[in-house]
PDB file of C-alpha atoms in Angstrom:
ATOM      1  CA  MET A   1     152.154  85.241  70.317  1.00  0.00           C
ATOM      2  CA  ALA A   2     155.566  83.943  71.305  1.00  0.00           C
ATOM      3  CA  LEU A   3     156.233  80.165  71.432  1.00  0.00           C
ATOM      4  CA  LYS A   4     156.491  78.964  75.007  1.00  0.00           C
ATOM      5  CA  ALA A   5     156.183  75.128  74.917  1.00  0.00           C
ATOM      6  CA  VAL A   6     156.800  72.145  72.712  1.00  0.00           C
ATOM      7  CA  ILE A   7     154.708  69.092  73.503  1.00  0.00           C
ATOM      8  CA  PHE A   8     155.792  65.667  72.203  1.00  0.00           C
ATOM      9  CA  ASP A   9     154.303  62.309  71.331  1.00  0.00           C
ATOM     10  CA  LEU A  10     156.432  59.504  72.891  1.00  0.00           C
ATOM     11  CA  GLY A  11     156.329  56.305  70.933  1.00  0.00           C
ATOM     12  CA  GLY A  12     157.688  56.630  67.384  1.00  0.00           C
ATOM     13  CA  THR A  13     158.772  60.133  68.156  1.00  0.00           C
ATOM     14  CA  LEU A  14     161.216  60.081  70.971  1.00  0.00           C
ATOM     15  CA  VAL A  15     161.323  56.394  71.853  1.00  0.00           C
ATOM     16  CA  SER A  16     160.904  53.461  69.447  1.00  0.00           C
ATOM     17  CA  TYR A  17     158.483  50.801  70.820  1.00  0.00           C
ATOM     18  CA  PRO A  18     157.061  47.569  69.361  1.00  0.00           C
ATOM     19  CA  ASN A  19     153.433  47.656  68.181  1.00  0.00           C
ATOM     20  CA  PRO A  20     151.256  46.576  71.115  1.00  0.00           C
ATOM     21  CA  ASP A  21     148.704  45.041  68.855  1.00  0.00           C
ATOM     22  CA  LYS A  22     151.257  42.714  67.341  1.00  0.00           C
ATOM     23  CA  VAL A  23     153.134  41.834  70.513  1.00  0.00           C
ATOM     24  CA  SER A  24     149.967  41.066  72.532  1.00  0.00           C
ATOM     25  CA  LYS A  25     149.349  38.069  70.225  1.00  0.00           C
ATOM     26  CA  HIS A  26     152.572  36.493  71.492  1.00  0.00           C
ATOM     27  CA  PHE A  27     151.944  36.933  75.182  1.00  0.00           C
ATOM     28  CA  TYR A  28     151.010  33.306  75.564  1.00  0.00           C
ATOM     29  CA  GLU A  29     154.385  32.196  74.506  1.00  0.00           C
ATOM     30  CA  LYS A  30     155.761  33.323  77.862  1.00  0.00           C
ATOM     31  CA  ALA A  31     153.177  31.390  79.872  1.00  0.00           C
ATOM     32  CA  ALA A  32     155.782  28.892  81.343  1.00  0.00           C
ATOM     33  CA  GLU A  33     158.218  31.652  82.349  1.00  0.00           C
ATOM     34  CA  ILE A  34     155.455  33.635  83.960  1.00  0.00           C
ATOM     35  CA  ALA A  35     154.382  30.511  85.985  1.00  0.00           C
ATOM     36  CA  ASP A  36     157.933  30.417  87.343  1.00  0.00           C
ATOM     37  CA  GLU A  37     157.878  34.001  88.606  1.00  0.00           C
ATOM     38  CA  GLY A  38     156.105  33.095  91.801  1.00  0.00           C
ATOM     39  CA  MET A  39     152.712  33.859  90.378  1.00  0.00           C
ATOM     40  CA  PRO A  40     149.611  31.935  91.599  1.00  0.00           C
ATOM     41  CA  LYS A  41     149.190  28.604  89.806  1.00  0.00           C
ATOM     42  CA  MET A  42     146.781  28.643  86.881  1.00  0.00           C
ATOM     43  CA  ASP A  43     146.678  28.075  83.165  1.00  0.00           C
ATOM     44  CA  TYR A  44     148.579  31.105  82.025  1.00  0.00           C
ATOM     45  CA  GLN A  45     148.586  30.073  78.345  1.00  0.00           C
ATOM     46  CA  THR A  46     144.821  30.273  78.228  1.00  0.00           C
ATOM     47  CA  LEU A  47     144.701  33.459  80.260  1.00  0.00           C
ATOM     48  CA  LEU A  48     147.230  35.251  78.202  1.00  0.00           C
ATOM     49  CA  LYS A  49     145.490  34.230  74.955  1.00  0.00           C
ATOM     50  CA  LYS A  50     142.173  35.574  76.335  1.00  0.00           C
ATOM     51  CA  LEU A  51     143.878  38.720  77.472  1.00  0.00           C
ATOM     52  CA  SER A  52     145.138  39.376  73.990  1.00  0.00           C
ATOM     53  CA  GLU A  53     141.743  38.645  72.578  1.00  0.00           C
ATOM     54  CA  LYS A  54     139.951  41.036  74.963  1.00  0.00           C
ATOM     55  CA  TYR A  55     142.504  43.755  74.309  1.00  0.00           C
ATOM     56  CA  LEU A  56     142.272  43.572  70.541  1.00  0.00           C
ATOM     57  CA  GLU A  57     138.496  43.722  70.768  1.00  0.00           C
ATOM     58  CA  ALA A  58     138.589  46.797  73.064  1.00  0.00           C
ATOM     59  CA  ARG A  59     141.345  48.337  70.788  1.00  0.00           C
ATOM     60  CA  GLN A  60     138.976  48.329  67.754  1.00  0.00           C
ATOM     61  CA  VAL A  61     136.263  50.033  69.886  1.00  0.00           C
ATOM     62  CA  SER A  62     138.737  52.680  71.131  1.00  0.00           C
ATOM     63  CA  PHE A  63     139.449  53.845  67.606  1.00  0.00           C
ATOM     64  CA  GLN A  64     135.793  54.747  67.306  1.00  0.00           C
ATOM     65  CA  ASN A  65     135.034  56.268  70.748  1.00  0.00           C
ATOM     66  CA  LEU A  66     138.498  57.543  71.620  1.00  0.00           C
ATOM     67  CA  LYS A  67     138.338  55.862  75.136  1.00  0.00           C
ATOM     68  CA  GLU A  68     141.669  54.123  75.678  1.00  0.00           C
ATOM     69  CA  ALA A  69     141.765  50.358  75.708  1.00  0.00           C
ATOM     70  CA  THR A  70     144.193  49.204  78.394  1.00  0.00           C
ATOM     71  CA  PHE A  71     145.779  45.901  79.185  1.00  0.00           C
ATOM     72  CA  ALA A  72     144.735  46.316  82.886  1.00  0.00           C
ATOM     73  CA  GLU A  73     141.123  46.503  81.957  1.00  0.00           C
ATOM     74  CA  SER A  74     141.426  43.685  79.376  1.00  0.00           C
ATOM     75  CA  LEU A  75     143.096  41.485  81.972  1.00  0.00           C
ATOM     76  CA  LYS A  76     140.117  42.082  84.271  1.00  0.00           C
ATOM     77  CA  ALA A  77     137.790  41.200  81.444  1.00  0.00           C
ATOM     78  CA  ALA A  78     139.749  37.999  80.641  1.00  0.00           C
ATOM     79  CA  LEU A  79     139.805  36.792  84.221  1.00  0.00           C
ATOM     80  CA  LYS A  80     136.042  37.421  84.610  1.00  0.00           C
ATOM     81  CA  GLU A  81     135.192  35.528  81.429  1.00  0.00           C
ATOM     82  CA  LEU A  82     137.416  32.618  82.430  1.00  0.00           C
ATOM     83  CA  GLY A  83     135.968  32.599  85.983  1.00  0.00           C
ATOM     84  CA  VAL A  84     139.437  32.951  87.506  1.00  0.00           C
ATOM     85  CA  GLU A  85     140.374  35.119  90.517  1.00  0.00           C
ATOM     86  CA  MET A  86     143.665  36.991  90.861  1.00  0.00           C
ATOM     87  CA  ALA A  87     144.643  39.459  93.507  1.00  0.00           C
ATOM     88  CA  SER A  88     145.086  42.995  92.159  1.00  0.00           C
ATOM     89  CA  ASN A  89     148.801  43.003  93.155  1.00  0.00           C
ATOM     90  CA  ASP A  90     149.359  39.786  91.120  1.00  0.00           C
ATOM     91  CA  GLN A  91     147.516  41.423  88.196  1.00  0.00           C
ATOM     92  CA  GLU A  92     149.853  44.514  88.397  1.00  0.00           C
ATOM     93  CA  TYR A  93     152.939  42.157  88.535  1.00  0.00           C
ATOM     94  CA  LEU A  94     151.759  40.105  85.643  1.00  0.00           C
ATOM     95  CA  LEU A  95     151.413  43.275  83.488  1.00  0.00           C
ATOM     96  CA  GLU A  96     154.864  44.438  84.728  1.00  0.00           C
ATOM     97  CA  ILE A  97     156.365  41.208  83.495  1.00  0.00           C
ATOM     98  CA  LEU A  98     154.576  41.408  80.110  1.00  0.00           C
ATOM     99  CA  TYR A  99     155.600  45.070  79.717  1.00  0.00           C
ATOM    100  CA  GLY A 100     159.257  44.380  80.385  1.00  0.00           C
ATOM    101  CA  GLU A 101     159.378  41.284  78.228  1.00  0.00           C
ATOM    102  CA  PHE A 102     157.539  42.575  75.161  1.00  0.00           C
ATOM    103  CA  PHE A 103     157.751  46.337  75.400  1.00  0.00           C
ATOM    104  CA  GLY A 104     160.185  48.174  77.715  1.00  0.00           C
ATOM    105  CA  ASP A 105     163.078  45.806  77.069  1.00  0.00           C
ATOM    106  CA  GLN A 106     162.649  46.322  73.351  1.00  0.00           C
ATOM    107  CA  SER A 107     162.508  50.127  73.486  1.00  0.00           C
ATOM    108  CA  LYS A 108     165.209  52.268  71.904  1.00  0.00           C
ATOM    109  CA  LEU A 109     165.736  56.008  72.194  1.00  0.00           C
ATOM    110  CA  ILE A 110     165.377  57.649  68.831  1.00  0.00           C
ATOM    111  CA  GLU A 111     168.500  59.396  67.491  1.00  0.00           C
ATOM    112  CA  GLY A 112     168.531  63.077  68.535  1.00  0.00           C
ATOM    113  CA  ALA A 113     165.879  62.786  71.222  1.00  0.00           C
ATOM    114  CA  GLU A 114     168.138  63.770  74.201  1.00  0.00           C
ATOM    115  CA  GLU A 115     169.833  66.542  72.153  1.00  0.00           C
ATOM    116  CA  ILE A 116     166.616  68.130  71.091  1.00  0.00           C
ATOM    117  CA  LEU A 117     165.170  68.064  74.590  1.00  0.00           C
ATOM    118  CA  SER A 118     168.276  69.508  76.087  1.00  0.00           C
ATOM    119  CA  ALA A 119     168.322  72.291  73.448  1.00  0.00           C
ATOM    120  CA  PHE A 120     164.719  73.184  74.221  1.00  0.00           C
ATOM    121  CA  ARG A 121     165.368  73.225  77.919  1.00  0.00           C
ATOM    122  CA  LYS A 122     168.308  75.623  77.380  1.00  0.00           C
ATOM    123  CA  ALA A 123     166.006  77.874  75.208  1.00  0.00           C
ATOM    124  CA  ARG A 124     163.671  78.015  78.264  1.00  0.00           C
ATOM    125  CA  LEU A 125     160.737  76.322  76.522  1.00  0.00           C
ATOM    126  CA  GLN A 126     158.344  74.239  78.502  1.00  0.00           C
ATOM    127  CA  ILE A 127     158.375  70.600  77.442  1.00  0.00           C
ATOM    128  CA  GLY A 128     155.335  68.476  77.601  1.00  0.00           C
ATOM    129  CA  LEU A 129     154.254  64.959  76.655  1.00  0.00           C
ATOM    130  CA  ILE A 130     151.009  63.383  75.489  1.00  0.00           C
ATOM    131  CA  SER A 131     151.166  59.610  74.746  1.00  0.00           C
ATOM    132  CA  ASN A 132     148.609  57.071  73.682  1.00  0.00           C
ATOM    133  CA  THR A 133     149.367  53.848  75.505  1.00  0.00           C
ATOM    134  CA  PRO A 134     147.553  50.681  76.748  1.00  0.00           C
ATOM    135  CA  TRP A 135     150.212  50.354  79.579  1.00  0.00           C
ATOM    136  CA  PRO A 136     150.429  52.121  82.885  1.00  0.00           C
ATOM    137  CA  GLY A 137     152.104  55.579  82.400  1.00  0.00           C
ATOM    138  CA  VAL A 138     154.591  54.721  85.271  1.00  0.00           C
ATOM    139  CA  ALA A 139     156.130  52.068  83.001  1.00  0.00           C
ATOM    140  CA  HIS A 140     156.978  54.692  80.357  1.00  0.00           C
ATOM    141  CA  TRP A 141     158.406  57.072  82.968  1.00  0.00           C
ATOM    142  CA  GLY A 142     160.637  54.191  83.904  1.00  0.00           C
ATOM    143  CA  ASP A 143     161.814  53.909  80.304  1.00  0.00           C
ATOM    144  CA  MET A 144     162.437  57.649  80.080  1.00  0.00           C
ATOM    145  CA  TYR A 145     164.394  57.479  83.237  1.00  0.00           C
ATOM    146  CA  TYR A 146     166.442  54.694  81.942  1.00  0.00           C
ATOM    147  CA  TRP A 147     167.081  56.633  78.710  1.00  0.00           C
ATOM    148  CA  GLY A 148     167.992  59.767  80.675  1.00  0.00           C
ATOM    149  CA  ILE A 149     165.156  62.036  79.300  1.00  0.00           C
ATOM    150  CA  MET A 150     162.578  61.922  82.107  1.00  0.00           C
ATOM    151  CA  ASP A 151     163.729  65.150  83.861  1.00  0.00           C
ATOM    152  CA  TYR A 152     163.267  67.261  80.763  1.00  0.00           C
ATOM    153  CA  PHE A 153     159.492  67.086  80.930  1.00  0.00           C
ATOM    154  CA  HIS A 154     157.409  69.654  82.839  1.00  0.00           C
ATOM    155  CA  LYS A 155     154.190  67.589  82.297  1.00  0.00           C
ATOM    156  CA  GLY A 156     153.315  64.182  81.015  1.00  0.00           C
ATOM    157  CA  TYR A 157     149.995  62.696  80.173  1.00  0.00           C
ATOM    158  CA  PHE A 158     149.250  59.117  79.259  1.00  0.00           C
ATOM    159  CA  SER A 159     145.890  57.959  77.704  1.00  0.00           C
ATOM    160  CA  SER A 160     145.830  54.901  79.931  1.00  0.00           C
ATOM    161  CA  TYR A 161     145.483  57.253  82.965  1.00  0.00           C
ATOM    162  CA  GLU A 162     143.364  60.008  81.258  1.00  0.00           C
ATOM    163  CA  GLY A 163     140.859  57.478  79.900  1.00  0.00           C
ATOM    164  CA  ILE A 164     140.712  59.149  76.485  1.00  0.00           C
ATOM    165  CA  ARG A 165     143.218  58.941  73.626  1.00  0.00           C
ATOM    166  CA  LYS A 166     144.531  61.181  70.875  1.00  0.00           C
ATOM    167  CA  PRO A 167     143.111  62.755  68.754  1.00  0.00           C
ATOM    168  CA  HIS A 168     140.472  63.620  71.376  1.00  0.00           C
ATOM    169  CA  PRO A 169     140.433  67.460  71.587  1.00  0.00           C
ATOM    170  CA  GLU A 170     139.849  67.449  75.309  1.00  0.00           C
ATOM    171  CA  LEU A 171     143.185  65.700  76.036  1.00  0.00           C
ATOM    172  CA  PHE A 172     144.985  68.598  74.303  1.00  0.00           C
ATOM    173  CA  ARG A 173     142.808  71.214  75.989  1.00  0.00           C
ATOM    174  CA  LYS A 174     143.586  69.707  79.375  1.00  0.00           C
ATOM    175  CA  VAL A 175     147.320  69.788  78.843  1.00  0.00           C
ATOM    176  CA  LEU A 176     147.297  73.415  77.709  1.00  0.00           C
ATOM    177  CA  ARG A 177     145.016  74.332  80.622  1.00  0.00           C
ATOM    178  CA  GLU A 178     147.366  72.669  83.179  1.00  0.00           C
ATOM    179  CA  MET A 179     150.516  74.084  81.535  1.00  0.00           C
ATOM    180  CA  LYS A 180     148.815  77.522  81.475  1.00  0.00           C
ATOM    181  CA  LEU A 181     149.123  77.886  77.725  1.00  0.00           C
ATOM    182  CA  THR A 182     146.985  79.014  74.865  1.00  0.00           C
ATOM    183  CA  PRO A 183     146.980  77.022  71.609  1.00  0.00           C
ATOM    184  CA  ASP A 184     149.189  79.522  69.813  1.00  0.00           C
ATOM    185  CA  GLU A 185     151.880  79.300  72.544  1.00  0.00           C
ATOM    186  CA  ALA A 186     152.522  75.650  72.015  1.00  0.00           C
ATOM    187  CA  ILE A 187     153.450  73.206  69.183  1.00  0.00           C
ATOM    188  CA  TYR A 188     152.812  69.565  69.202  1.00  0.00           C
ATOM    189  CA  VAL A 189     155.336  67.137  67.708  1.00  0.00           C
ATOM    190  CA  GLY A 190     154.463  63.632  66.561  1.00  0.00           C
ATOM    191  CA  ASP A 191     154.740  61.032  63.790  1.00  0.00           C
ATOM    192  CA  ASN A 192     151.104  59.932  63.263  1.00  0.00           C
ATOM    193  CA  PHE A 193     148.895  62.198  61.287  1.00  0.00           C
ATOM    194  CA  SER A 194     145.533  61.032  62.499  1.00  0.00           C
ATOM    195  CA  ARG A 195     146.557  61.476  66.120  1.00  0.00           C
ATOM    196  CA  ASP A 196     149.408  63.968  66.285  1.00  0.00           C
ATOM    197  CA  VAL A 197     148.143  66.452  63.717  1.00  0.00           C
ATOM    198  CA  VAL A 198     144.428  66.081  63.725  1.00  0.00           C
ATOM    199  CA  GLY A 199     144.327  66.275  67.492  1.00  0.00           C
ATOM    200  CA  PRO A 200     146.117  69.531  68.186  1.00  0.00           C
ATOM    201  CA  ASN A 201     144.821  71.183  64.960  1.00  0.00           C
ATOM    202  CA  SER A 202     141.289  70.534  66.184  1.00  0.00           C
ATOM    203  CA  ILE A 203     141.788  73.027  69.004  1.00  0.00           C
ATOM    204  CA  GLY A 204     143.937  75.518  67.009  1.00  0.00           C
ATOM    205  CA  MET A 205     147.364  74.239  68.051  1.00  0.00           C
ATOM    206  CA  LYS A 206     149.931  73.873  65.254  1.00  0.00           C
ATOM    207  CA  ALA A 207     151.726  70.553  64.714  1.00  0.00           C
ATOM    208  CA  ILE A 208     155.091  69.429  63.465  1.00  0.00           C
ATOM    209  CA  TRP A 209     154.480  66.148  61.646  1.00  0.00           C
ATOM    210  CA  ILE A 210     157.619  63.845  61.452  1.00  0.00           C
ATOM    211  CA  SER A 211     157.010  61.829  58.350  1.00  0.00           C
ATOM    212  CA  THR A 212     158.167  61.391  54.690  1.00  0.00           C
ATOM    213  CA  LYS A 213     154.550  60.475  53.610  1.00  0.00           C
ATOM    214  CA  SER A 214     152.210  62.768  51.842  1.00  0.00           C
ATOM    215  CA  VAL A 215     149.343  64.515  53.871  1.00  0.00           C
ATOM    216  CA  PRO A 216     146.292  62.200  53.670  1.00  0.00           C
ATOM    217  CA  GLU A 217     143.843  62.946  50.878  1.00  0.00           C
ATOM    218  CA  GLY A 218     141.168  65.363  52.069  1.00  0.00           C
ATOM    219  CA  GLN A 219     143.285  66.433  55.194  1.00  0.00           C
ATOM    220  CA  THR A 220     145.142  69.644  55.898  1.00  0.00           C
ATOM    221  CA  LEU A 221     148.211  70.240  57.989  1.00  0.00           C
ATOM    222  CA  ASN A 222     148.185  73.263  60.131  1.00  0.00           C
ATOM    223  CA  GLY A 223     151.872  73.455  60.937  1.00  0.00           C
ATOM    224  CA  TRP A 224     154.955  71.920  59.330  1.00  0.00           C
ATOM    225  CA  GLN A 225     156.213  68.534  57.977  1.00  0.00           C
ATOM    226  CA  VAL A 226     159.797  67.353  58.644  1.00  0.00           C
ATOM    227  CA  ALA A 227     161.561  64.058  57.727  1.00  0.00           C
ATOM    228  CA  SER A 228     163.342  63.503  61.102  1.00  0.00           C
ATOM    229  CA  LEU A 229     163.420  64.488  64.716  1.00  0.00           C
ATOM    230  CA  MET A 230     166.613  66.492  64.293  1.00  0.00           C
ATOM    231  CA  GLU A 231     164.814  68.660  61.762  1.00  0.00           C
ATOM    232  CA  VAL A 232     162.357  69.569  64.539  1.00  0.00           C
ATOM    233  CA  LYS A 233     165.178  71.201  66.477  1.00  0.00           C
ATOM    234  CA  ALA A 234     166.211  73.402  63.519  1.00  0.00           C
ATOM    235  CA  LEU A 235     162.604  74.419  62.705  1.00  0.00           C
ATOM    236  CA  VAL A 236     161.777  75.372  66.325  1.00  0.00           C
ATOM    237  CA  GLU A 237     165.031  77.411  66.545  1.00  0.00           C
ATOM    238  CA  THR A 238     164.096  79.222  63.390  1.00  0.00           C
ATOM    239  CA  LEU A 239     160.614  79.902  64.646  1.00  0.00           C
ATOM    240  CA  THR A 240     161.808  81.327  68.014  1.00  0.00           C
ATOM    241  CA  LYS A 241     164.339  83.569  66.236  1.00  0.00           C
ATOM    242  CA  GLU A 242     161.622  84.893  63.850  1.00  0.00           C
ATOM    243  CA  GLU A 243     159.526  85.908  66.912  1.00  0.00           C
ATOM    244  CA  LYS A 244     162.387  88.135  68.378  1.00  0.00           C
TER     245      LYS A 244
END
């Protein structure tokens, strides 16, 4: 069946982001700055250390049950354990500060991202997005707006909103269902084998794995492997020509 859509991973594929596991350990270093942001007076160093602790605990569980661990839920858990109250709007603002400081401001558009999205739109392919993230999806949309790639996407799905994370097959099924596609009408593109290949392959969707590593022992790749994002463009163009 003809290829109708290309669905992308975000972090590591289109936009380069820091590792949330690593940066969360440094949240407490910004305690004094956060206190000066008009936030309620409290011991932010202790709170941010507890936030990191709760997130990393939940993160390990998420690898097993594929339910996303978010900073929003981890902050609630940290506040509860410390016996501290914080209004919901202040919680949102705190996370916004942390995201900008440690994540969004450190993001970089990967070379070729805008070019490949533009080419696929000109080819009349639907463009989708499925991203694992502990942050609110709106923050990532803000990054994509900043980098000038937001309007290329027909649909975008973030694990922090969906409640489940790649490689959960239901996440891929939902995206195909809402984009009105069958598995053989779409290709998924990503850089992480366990999430971006295993996930789509589990429902019969082929994947393009961006990596120079070997396929993990005991695993199979239903799709293609390329070394860079720009190679994805050439591969998809070849596939669409072969279908004509």
